XYZ file of C-alpha atoms in Angstrom:
243
model
C 0.085 -0.174 -0.025
C 1.392 3.346 -1.120
C 1.329 6.062 1.637
C -0.246 9.505 0.850
C 2.343 12.193 1.643
C 0.939 15.773 2.009
C 2.993 18.094 1.226
C 2.594 22.078 1.681
C 5.702 24.034 0.362
C 3.753 27.317 1.413
C 3.020 26.321 4.809
C 3.957 28.709 7.473
C 4.445 29.082 10.965
C 4.756 31.648 14.046
C 8.418 32.453 14.704
C 8.057 33.955 18.554
C 10.757 36.289 19.158
C 12.689 35.099 22.301
C 15.298 36.260 24.399
C 18.699 34.612 25.519
C 17.515 32.029 28.264
C 14.416 30.899 25.549
C 11.702 32.806 27.252
C 8.919 34.873 24.936
C 9.952 38.362 24.524
C 6.878 40.622 25.746
C 8.099 44.194 24.640
C 6.822 45.169 21.232
C 9.355 44.778 17.944
C 10.370 47.905 16.473
C 7.454 47.399 13.513
C 4.889 47.245 16.138
C 6.263 50.316 18.318
C 6.238 52.705 15.027
C 2.513 51.450 14.569
C 1.349 52.141 18.077
C 3.049 55.351 18.430
C 1.943 56.804 14.994
C -1.970 57.001 14.683
C -1.459 57.608 11.003
C -0.214 53.922 10.632
C -3.272 52.721 12.158
C -6.388 51.278 10.110
C -9.258 53.090 10.528
C -11.851 51.445 8.399
C -15.033 49.694 9.419
C -14.339 46.088 11.181
C -15.407 43.551 8.888
C -17.654 40.283 9.373
C -15.839 37.193 10.558
C -17.108 35.178 7.572
C -15.607 37.757 4.960
C -12.110 37.498 7.403
C -12.313 33.712 6.804
C -12.480 33.478 3.199
C -9.401 35.924 2.704
C -7.618 33.936 5.043
C -8.119 30.799 2.643
C -7.481 32.238 -0.393
C -4.301 33.378 1.086
C -3.217 30.042 2.407
C -4.416 28.329 -0.627
C -2.411 30.649 -2.906
C 0.674 30.272 -1.318
C 0.065 26.538 -0.817
C -0.425 26.130 2.333
C -2.202 23.858 4.612
C -6.099 25.131 5.477
C -7.033 22.073 6.998
C -4.433 23.110 9.851
C -6.660 25.605 12.433
C -3.382 27.360 13.176
C -2.026 28.010 10.121
C -5.556 29.138 8.495
C -6.026 31.710 11.394
C -2.665 33.111 11.466
C -4.164 34.747 8.296
C -7.008 36.094 9.827
C -6.673 40.099 9.747
C -7.542 41.999 13.092
C -10.291 43.733 13.310
C -9.590 45.694 17.037
C -7.035 47.837 18.336
C -4.202 49.698 17.048
C -2.608 47.140 14.977
C -6.073 46.659 13.298
C -5.533 45.114 9.505
C -2.386 43.079 10.337
C -2.723 39.540 10.766
C -3.106 37.016 13.434
C 0.381 35.646 13.063
C 2.223 38.773 13.016
C 0.818 39.984 16.153
C 2.197 36.912 17.645
C 5.723 37.567 16.408
C 5.638 41.659 17.311
C 3.651 42.012 20.729
C 3.278 38.895 22.706
C 3.068 41.575 25.559
C -0.127 43.313 24.200
C -1.546 39.376 24.045
C -1.360 38.992 27.516
C -2.729 42.349 28.445
C -5.716 41.601 25.965
C -6.005 37.846 27.585
C -6.230 39.383 31.122
C -8.443 42.206 30.164
C -11.133 39.776 28.957
C -10.921 37.354 31.359
C -11.592 40.087 34.333
C -14.644 41.556 32.129
C -15.902 38.192 31.937
C -15.569 37.303 35.727
C -17.569 40.447 36.293
C -20.388 39.677 33.473
C -18.701 43.069 32.262
C -17.869 41.599 28.639
C -19.875 42.321 25.727
C -19.599 40.023 22.770
C -21.386 42.239 20.456
C -20.228 43.293 17.136
C -17.289 42.767 14.438
C -14.733 43.638 16.384
C -15.291 41.564 19.324
C -15.896 38.395 16.916
C -12.555 39.006 16.073
C -11.231 39.885 19.314
C -12.483 36.320 20.375
C -11.292 34.390 17.579
C -7.851 35.884 18.201
C -7.773 34.908 21.653
C -8.734 31.238 20.689
C -5.736 31.430 18.063
C -3.497 32.456 20.632
C -4.355 30.477 23.590
C -3.953 27.444 21.272
C -0.169 28.056 21.641
C 1.516 26.289 24.232
C 4.171 29.207 24.678
C 1.128 31.803 25.348
C -0.501 29.375 28.064
C 2.516 28.723 29.764
C 3.895 32.994 29.862
C 0.044 33.485 31.092
C 0.042 30.800 33.849
C 3.543 31.860 35.292
C 2.798 35.977 35.337
C -0.780 34.681 36.672
C 1.387 33.009 39.582
C 4.002 35.954 40.177
C 1.271 38.737 40.223
C 0.833 39.896 43.688
C -2.528 39.820 46.167
C -3.945 43.552 46.593
C -2.652 44.645 50.336
C -6.050 45.048 52.164
C -6.181 45.334 56.321
C -8.525 42.198 56.352
C -10.092 39.650 54.225
C -13.161 41.453 55.286
C -11.952 45.021 53.794
C -12.088 43.535 50.248
C -13.895 45.526 48.040
C -17.228 43.539 46.023
C -16.074 45.015 42.741
C -18.897 44.270 41.105
C -22.926 45.231 40.575
C -24.452 47.851 42.574
C -22.365 46.973 45.409
C -19.157 47.514 43.984
C -17.501 49.952 46.136
C -18.713 47.992 49.320
C -17.018 45.782 51.421
C -17.255 42.228 52.163
C -17.729 43.335 55.893
C -20.496 45.453 54.897
C -22.270 42.668 52.487
C -22.177 40.579 55.589
C -23.731 43.156 58.266
C -26.567 44.506 56.168
C -27.256 40.769 54.669
C -30.845 41.246 56.260
C -31.538 43.352 53.000
C -31.161 39.979 51.219
C -28.034 40.540 48.775
C -25.707 38.196 50.829
C -28.421 35.550 49.978
C -28.720 36.664 46.520
C -24.863 36.599 46.057
C -24.745 32.710 47.755
C -27.415 31.503 45.444
C -25.286 32.462 42.104
C -23.413 29.959 40.197
C -20.436 31.859 39.314
C -16.587 30.965 37.694
C -14.192 29.869 40.874
C -12.083 32.694 41.737
C -13.665 35.256 40.222
C -14.601 37.718 42.448
C -18.206 37.183 43.016
C -16.962 33.280 44.145
C -14.270 35.162 46.740
C -17.037 36.426 48.233
C -19.472 33.674 48.438
C -16.728 31.935 50.533
C -16.222 34.996 52.817
C -19.758 34.507 53.629
C -19.781 31.036 53.987
C -17.084 31.534 56.659
C -18.924 33.921 58.975
C -20.779 32.227 61.783
C -24.771 31.578 62.015
C -26.777 34.113 62.031
C -27.961 34.886 66.003
C -31.011 36.667 65.218
C -32.531 33.116 63.966
C -32.115 31.001 67.345
C -32.930 34.395 69.249
C -36.097 34.373 67.739
C -36.961 30.467 67.973
C -35.624 31.133 71.897
C -38.042 33.446 72.363
C -41.347 31.997 70.750
C -41.760 29.902 74.111
C -41.456 32.612 76.206
C -43.546 35.125 74.256
C -46.424 32.032 73.945
C -46.130 31.342 77.655
C -46.297 35.159 78.566
C -49.603 35.117 76.280
C -51.056 32.265 78.212
C -50.508 33.708 81.559
C -52.113 36.741 80.893
C -55.217 34.923 79.118
C -55.788 32.686 82.663
C -55.090 35.866 84.771
C -58.047 37.103 82.986
C -60.227 34.132 83.187
C -59.421 33.835 86.832
C -60.412 37.749 87.323
C -63.937 36.590 85.427
C -65.051 34.030 87.247
C -63.882 35.840 90.629
């Protein structure tokens, strides 16, 4: 049986910029810096639909003899429809400004956790496609995880002094949410299913660690006393009438 050899003379792969130790360089290349600092070089045209961007990429890959079945190679020819580097290919951005990519990943992750990310529009379609492409590279994922592990926690006097950071109570502290739990907001937060390590999730963990409310115990304990008192008064009244 003859083996079928698939040969793509025009196949292209990402060439990351690396430092002396082999780590990814996060600083922008000279070309990226020139575009970033010169608005005249930035593409201001309206964002194009995702389908049109994909068709153009297919044309480019086929024309140069690349492998259209390779998703990374195909998406590498997608053209950015957002930001200062709009008009450049996905592959170009990976090769010229990894630091900007890490910033985009962090920004979108935070907005999604806080429920602030709006995925509507051609620009956002392009952004999400690009992040899918970028995070398909192990080098990008490894760098992102490494930077997260080195990120210092925000200094606070105590855990209870953390700010909520989302919703209508964004500027309140965790302590304030607990102390005003009678308004039902704490119960609402505890009832929401959310992403692990998100701001809401961390608030939930704090609320769950708080001691059980004493109000319910007091109320339960006072009920028999109150009932006994009422019965005593009724008995006295009946006794008085009989006399």
